[in-house]
Amino acid sequence: MANSQALVTSFKVDVMNGLHAFGASVIRAGTTKDSYKAALYLASASLGAATTAYSGTGEVSGTNYSAGGVAVTTATAPNSSGTTAFFTPSASIVYTTVTLATAFDAVLIYNDTAAGKNAVSVHTFGSQTITAGTFTLTMPTNDASTGLIRIA
C-alpha cells in the first residue's frame, strides 16, 4: 500500500483532548509548546490517515539521517481565518548532506514531546533519492487556504 497524504484521524481526537501544543498551552497550564519532528518514509511504506504515532517501520535510513528525523521549527503560533484554523512550521524542514538510496515519498510530522510520539500529519511528494545532498521541504504560506496543517 502506498503512502497517502492526510491530517491523521488520531490527531483530531488528540486536539480535542488537549494533547498537542503548537503554542503556549493554557489547557495544561504550561508556558512552553511541544517539540515536533519530521521523519521521512520509504515509498513502499503505508502511512496515511490511520497512522497514529511515529514508528521506525518504513522510515528511511542512510548516511547522516538520524532515525526519528529532524526538528520542526514552530516559531509561528497557530492562527485562524474565518472558520479555518491553521499552522505552518516557520522554517523549511531540512535534511543536510544525506544519502538516501532507497526511494522515499512521504514525511510524517509528529509530537516528539508526547510519550506516544503521536502523529500529526502525513505529507507526500514525488518519489526521491539523494546522494550526499541536502533535501529541503519548503513550507507553504501560513494561511487558511495553503497552511500546512488546516482544520476547517
PDB file of C-alpha atoms in Angstrom:
ATOM      1  CA  MET A   1       0.000   0.000   0.000  1.00  0.00           C
ATOM      2  CA  ALA A   2       1.302   3.461  -0.850  1.00  0.00           C
ATOM      3  CA  ASN A   3       1.672   6.456   1.424  1.00  0.00           C
ATOM      4  CA  SER A   4      -1.256   8.879   1.334  1.00  0.00           C
ATOM      5  CA  GLN A   5      -1.387  12.475   2.456  1.00  0.00           C
ATOM      6  CA  ALA A   6      -3.639  13.163   5.441  1.00  0.00           C
ATOM      7  CA  LEU A   7      -4.223  15.050   8.644  1.00  0.00           C
ATOM      8  CA  VAL A   8      -4.254  11.833  10.641  1.00  0.00           C
ATOM      9  CA  THR A   9      -7.509  10.890  12.329  1.00  0.00           C
ATOM     10  CA  SER A  10      -5.924  10.340  15.752  1.00  0.00           C
ATOM     11  CA  PHE A  11      -4.581  13.928  15.687  1.00  0.00           C
ATOM     12  CA  LYS A  12      -8.149  15.235  15.523  1.00  0.00           C
ATOM     13  CA  VAL A  13      -9.010  13.271  18.676  1.00  0.00           C
ATOM     14  CA  ASP A  14      -5.751  14.360  20.350  1.00  0.00           C
ATOM     15  CA  VAL A  15      -6.590  18.015  19.664  1.00  0.00           C
ATOM     16  CA  MET A  16      -9.969  17.587  21.341  1.00  0.00           C
ATOM     17  CA  ASN A  17      -8.173  16.044  24.331  1.00  0.00           C
ATOM     18  CA  GLY A  18      -5.694  18.930  24.524  1.00  0.00           C
ATOM     19  CA  LEU A  19      -2.638  16.808  23.755  1.00  0.00           C
ATOM     20  CA  HIS A  20      -0.825  18.974  21.194  1.00  0.00           C
ATOM     21  CA  ALA A  21       0.573  22.442  21.955  1.00  0.00           C
ATOM     22  CA  PHE A  22       1.927  24.237  18.878  1.00  0.00           C
ATOM     23  CA  GLY A  23       1.934  27.402  21.023  1.00  0.00           C
ATOM     24  CA  ALA A  24       1.764  28.133  24.775  1.00  0.00           C
ATOM     25  CA  SER A  25      -0.804  25.766  26.279  1.00  0.00           C
ATOM     26  CA  VAL A  26      -3.455  27.077  28.609  1.00  0.00           C
ATOM     27  CA  ILE A  27      -5.068  23.628  28.745  1.00  0.00           C
ATOM     28  CA  ARG A  28      -2.083  22.143  30.511  1.00  0.00           C
ATOM     29  CA  ALA A  29      -1.269  25.385  32.328  1.00  0.00           C
ATOM     30  CA  GLY A  30       2.062  25.369  30.519  1.00  0.00           C
ATOM     31  CA  THR A  31       4.049  28.172  29.017  1.00  0.00           C
ATOM     32  CA  THR A  32       6.039  26.091  26.571  1.00  0.00           C
ATOM     33  CA  LYS A  33       4.985  24.447  23.359  1.00  0.00           C
ATOM     34  CA  ASP A  34       5.637  20.850  22.398  1.00  0.00           C
ATOM     35  CA  SER A  35       8.533  19.779  20.172  1.00  0.00           C
ATOM     36  CA  TYR A  36       7.699  18.320  16.780  1.00  0.00           C
ATOM     37  CA  LYS A  37       9.802  16.265  14.392  1.00  0.00           C
ATOM     38  CA  ALA A  38       9.614  15.255  10.750  1.00  0.00           C
ATOM     39  CA  ALA A  39      10.626  11.740   9.680  1.00  0.00           C
ATOM     40  CA  LEU A  40      10.999  10.598   6.072  1.00  0.00           C
ATOM     41  CA  TYR A  41       9.403   7.357   4.849  1.00  0.00           C
ATOM     42  CA  LEU A  42      10.078   4.961   2.025  1.00  0.00           C
ATOM     43  CA  ALA A  43       7.784   4.927  -0.991  1.00  0.00           C
ATOM     44  CA  SER A  44       6.992   1.324  -0.021  1.00  0.00           C
ATOM     45  CA  ALA A  45       5.667   2.326   3.438  1.00  0.00           C
ATOM     46  CA  SER A  46       1.942   2.708   4.094  1.00  0.00           C
ATOM     47  CA  LEU A  47       1.384   5.912   6.063  1.00  0.00           C
ATOM     48  CA  GLY A  48      -1.926   7.761   5.887  1.00  0.00           C
ATOM     49  CA  ALA A  49      -4.994   8.823   7.878  1.00  0.00           C
ATOM     50  CA  ALA A  50      -4.809   5.687  10.060  1.00  0.00           C
ATOM     51  CA  THR A  51      -1.226   6.428  11.212  1.00  0.00           C
ATOM     52  CA  THR A  52      -1.297   7.119  14.962  1.00  0.00           C
ATOM     53  CA  ALA A  53       2.334   7.579  16.003  1.00  0.00           C
ATOM     54  CA  TYR A  54       5.929   7.734  14.871  1.00  0.00           C
ATOM     55  CA  SER A  55       7.397   4.327  14.084  1.00  0.00           C
ATOM     56  CA  GLY A  56      10.714   3.311  12.626  1.00  0.00           C
ATOM     57  CA  THR A  57       8.940   0.794  10.384  1.00  0.00           C
ATOM     58  CA  GLY A  58       9.231   2.045   6.811  1.00  0.00           C
ATOM     59  CA  GLU A  59      11.419   5.019   7.778  1.00  0.00           C
ATOM     60  CA  VAL A  60      14.363   5.815   5.516  1.00  0.00           C
ATOM     61  CA  SER A  61      17.903   5.044   6.584  1.00  0.00           C
ATOM     62  CA  GLY A  62      21.169   6.268   5.204  1.00  0.00           C
ATOM     63  CA  THR A  63      24.239   8.376   5.710  1.00  0.00           C
ATOM     64  CA  ASN A  64      23.679  11.393   8.017  1.00  0.00           C
ATOM     65  CA  TYR A  65      19.989  10.586   8.509  1.00  0.00           C
ATOM     66  CA  SER A  66      19.040  10.010  12.150  1.00  0.00           C
ATOM     67  CA  ALA A  67      16.104   7.758  12.994  1.00  0.00           C
ATOM     68  CA  GLY A  68      13.202   9.944  14.087  1.00  0.00           C
ATOM     69  CA  GLY A  69      14.003  12.681  11.590  1.00  0.00           C
ATOM     70  CA  VAL A  70      14.721  16.345  12.260  1.00  0.00           C
ATOM     71  CA  ALA A  71      13.198  19.041  14.456  1.00  0.00           C
ATOM     72  CA  VAL A  72      10.350  21.127  13.066  1.00  0.00           C
ATOM     73  CA  THR A  73      10.656  24.875  13.738  1.00  0.00           C
ATOM     74  CA  THR A  74       7.458  26.120  15.398  1.00  0.00           C
ATOM     75  CA  ALA A  75       8.170  29.813  15.993  1.00  0.00           C
ATOM     76  CA  THR A  76       4.847  30.823  14.408  1.00  0.00           C
ATOM     77  CA  ALA A  77       1.793  30.219  16.602  1.00  0.00           C
ATOM     78  CA  PRO A  78      -1.378  28.638  15.211  1.00  0.00           C
ATOM     79  CA  ASN A  79      -3.896  31.115  13.841  1.00  0.00           C
ATOM     80  CA  SER A  80      -7.315  31.236  12.208  1.00  0.00           C
ATOM     81  CA  SER A  81      -9.173  32.988   9.433  1.00  0.00           C
ATOM     82  CA  GLY A  82     -12.905  32.630   9.012  1.00  0.00           C
ATOM     83  CA  THR A  83     -13.758  29.091  10.095  1.00  0.00           C
ATOM     84  CA  THR A  84     -10.326  27.587   9.384  1.00  0.00           C
ATOM     85  CA  ALA A  85      -7.547  27.163  11.937  1.00  0.00           C
ATOM     86  CA  PHE A  86      -4.070  26.707  10.500  1.00  0.00           C
ATOM     87  CA  PHE A  87      -0.422  26.164  11.350  1.00  0.00           C
ATOM     88  CA  THR A  88       2.704  26.036   9.209  1.00  0.00           C
ATOM     89  CA  PRO A  89       6.232  25.453  10.502  1.00  0.00           C
ATOM     90  CA  SER A  90       8.141  28.732  10.469  1.00  0.00           C
ATOM     91  CA  ALA A  91      11.114  27.328   8.528  1.00  0.00           C
ATOM     92  CA  SER A  92      11.704  24.753   5.832  1.00  0.00           C
ATOM     93  CA  ILE A  93      12.374  21.199   7.002  1.00  0.00           C
ATOM     94  CA  VAL A  94      15.968  20.400   6.027  1.00  0.00           C
ATOM     95  CA  TYR A  95      17.940  17.146   5.977  1.00  0.00           C
ATOM     96  CA  THR A  96      21.586  18.140   5.468  1.00  0.00           C
ATOM     97  CA  THR A  97      24.171  16.154   3.491  1.00  0.00           C
ATOM     98  CA  VAL A  98      22.223  12.909   3.448  1.00  0.00           C
ATOM     99  CA  THR A  99      22.481   9.875   1.239  1.00  0.00           C
ATOM    100  CA  LEU A 100      19.144   8.074   0.955  1.00  0.00           C
ATOM    101  CA  ALA A 101      19.471   5.475  -1.788  1.00  0.00           C
ATOM    102  CA  THR A 102      16.045   3.844  -1.431  1.00  0.00           C
ATOM    103  CA  ALA A 103      13.093   5.785  -2.877  1.00  0.00           C
ATOM    104  CA  PHE A 104      11.116   7.851  -0.350  1.00  0.00           C
ATOM    105  CA  ASP A 105       7.974   9.936  -0.881  1.00  0.00           C
ATOM    106  CA  ALA A 106       6.490  10.961   2.460  1.00  0.00           C
ATOM    107  CA  VAL A 107       7.192  12.858   5.660  1.00  0.00           C
ATOM    108  CA  LEU A 108       5.449  12.248   8.973  1.00  0.00           C
ATOM    109  CA  ILE A 109       5.136  15.175  11.357  1.00  0.00           C
ATOM    110  CA  TYR A 110       4.745  14.006  14.929  1.00  0.00           C
ATOM    111  CA  ASN A 111       4.771  15.290  18.505  1.00  0.00           C
ATOM    112  CA  ASP A 112       8.173  14.395  19.940  1.00  0.00           C
ATOM    113  CA  THR A 113       7.179  15.695  23.400  1.00  0.00           C
ATOM    114  CA  ALA A 114       4.239  13.298  23.748  1.00  0.00           C
ATOM    115  CA  ALA A 115       5.148   9.971  25.327  1.00  0.00           C
ATOM    116  CA  GLY A 116       3.460   8.114  22.458  1.00  0.00           C
ATOM    117  CA  LYS A 117       5.147  10.223  19.735  1.00  0.00           C
ATOM    118  CA  ASN A 118       1.639  10.979  18.449  1.00  0.00           C
ATOM    119  CA  ALA A 119       1.274  11.583  14.712  1.00  0.00           C
ATOM    120  CA  VAL A 120       0.002  14.900  13.358  1.00  0.00           C
ATOM    121  CA  SER A 121       0.079  14.603   9.578  1.00  0.00           C
ATOM    122  CA  VAL A 122       1.496  12.769   6.598  1.00  0.00           C
ATOM    123  CA  HIS A 123       2.625  14.759   3.560  1.00  0.00           C
ATOM    124  CA  THR A 124       3.531  13.131   0.264  1.00  0.00           C
ATOM    125  CA  PHE A 125       5.654  14.308  -2.651  1.00  0.00           C
ATOM    126  CA  GLY A 126       7.191  12.751  -5.748  1.00  0.00           C
ATOM    127  CA  SER A 127       9.485   9.785  -5.156  1.00  0.00           C
ATOM    128  CA  GLN A 128      13.061  10.878  -4.344  1.00  0.00           C
ATOM    129  CA  THR A 129      16.541   9.507  -3.779  1.00  0.00           C
ATOM    130  CA  ILE A 130      19.513  11.646  -2.813  1.00  0.00           C
ATOM    131  CA  THR A 131      23.267  11.154  -2.739  1.00  0.00           C
ATOM    132  CA  ALA A 132      25.378  13.360  -0.461  1.00  0.00           C
ATOM    133  CA  GLY A 133      22.976  16.266  -0.809  1.00  0.00           C
ATOM    134  CA  THR A 134      20.589  18.438   1.143  1.00  0.00           C
ATOM    135  CA  PHE A 135      16.882  17.573   0.948  1.00  0.00           C
ATOM    136  CA  THR A 136      14.605  20.518   1.749  1.00  0.00           C
ATOM    137  CA  LEU A 137      10.845  20.586   2.222  1.00  0.00           C
ATOM    138  CA  THR A 138       9.833  24.213   1.617  1.00  0.00           C
ATOM    139  CA  MET A 139       6.842  25.310   3.677  1.00  0.00           C
ATOM    140  CA  PRO A 140       3.745  26.903   2.115  1.00  0.00           C
ATOM    141  CA  THR A 141       2.326  30.277   3.110  1.00  0.00           C
ATOM    142  CA  ASN A 142       0.856  30.166   6.614  1.00  0.00           C
ATOM    143  CA  ASP A 143      -2.787  30.975   5.876  1.00  0.00           C
ATOM    144  CA  ALA A 144      -6.234  29.390   5.815  1.00  0.00           C
ATOM    145  CA  SER A 145      -6.007  28.193   2.212  1.00  0.00           C
ATOM    146  CA  THR A 146      -2.409  26.950   1.956  1.00  0.00           C
ATOM    147  CA  GLY A 147      -1.172  26.385   5.549  1.00  0.00           C
ATOM    148  CA  LEU A 148       0.484  23.003   6.042  1.00  0.00           C
ATOM    149  CA  ILE A 149      -1.965  21.904   8.754  1.00  0.00           C
ATOM    150  CA  ARG A 150      -5.559  23.159   8.411  1.00  0.00           C
ATOM    151  CA  ILE A 151      -8.707  22.349  10.341  1.00  0.00           C
ATOM    152  CA  ALA A 152     -11.853  23.728   8.719  1.00  0.00           C
TER     153      ALA A 152
END
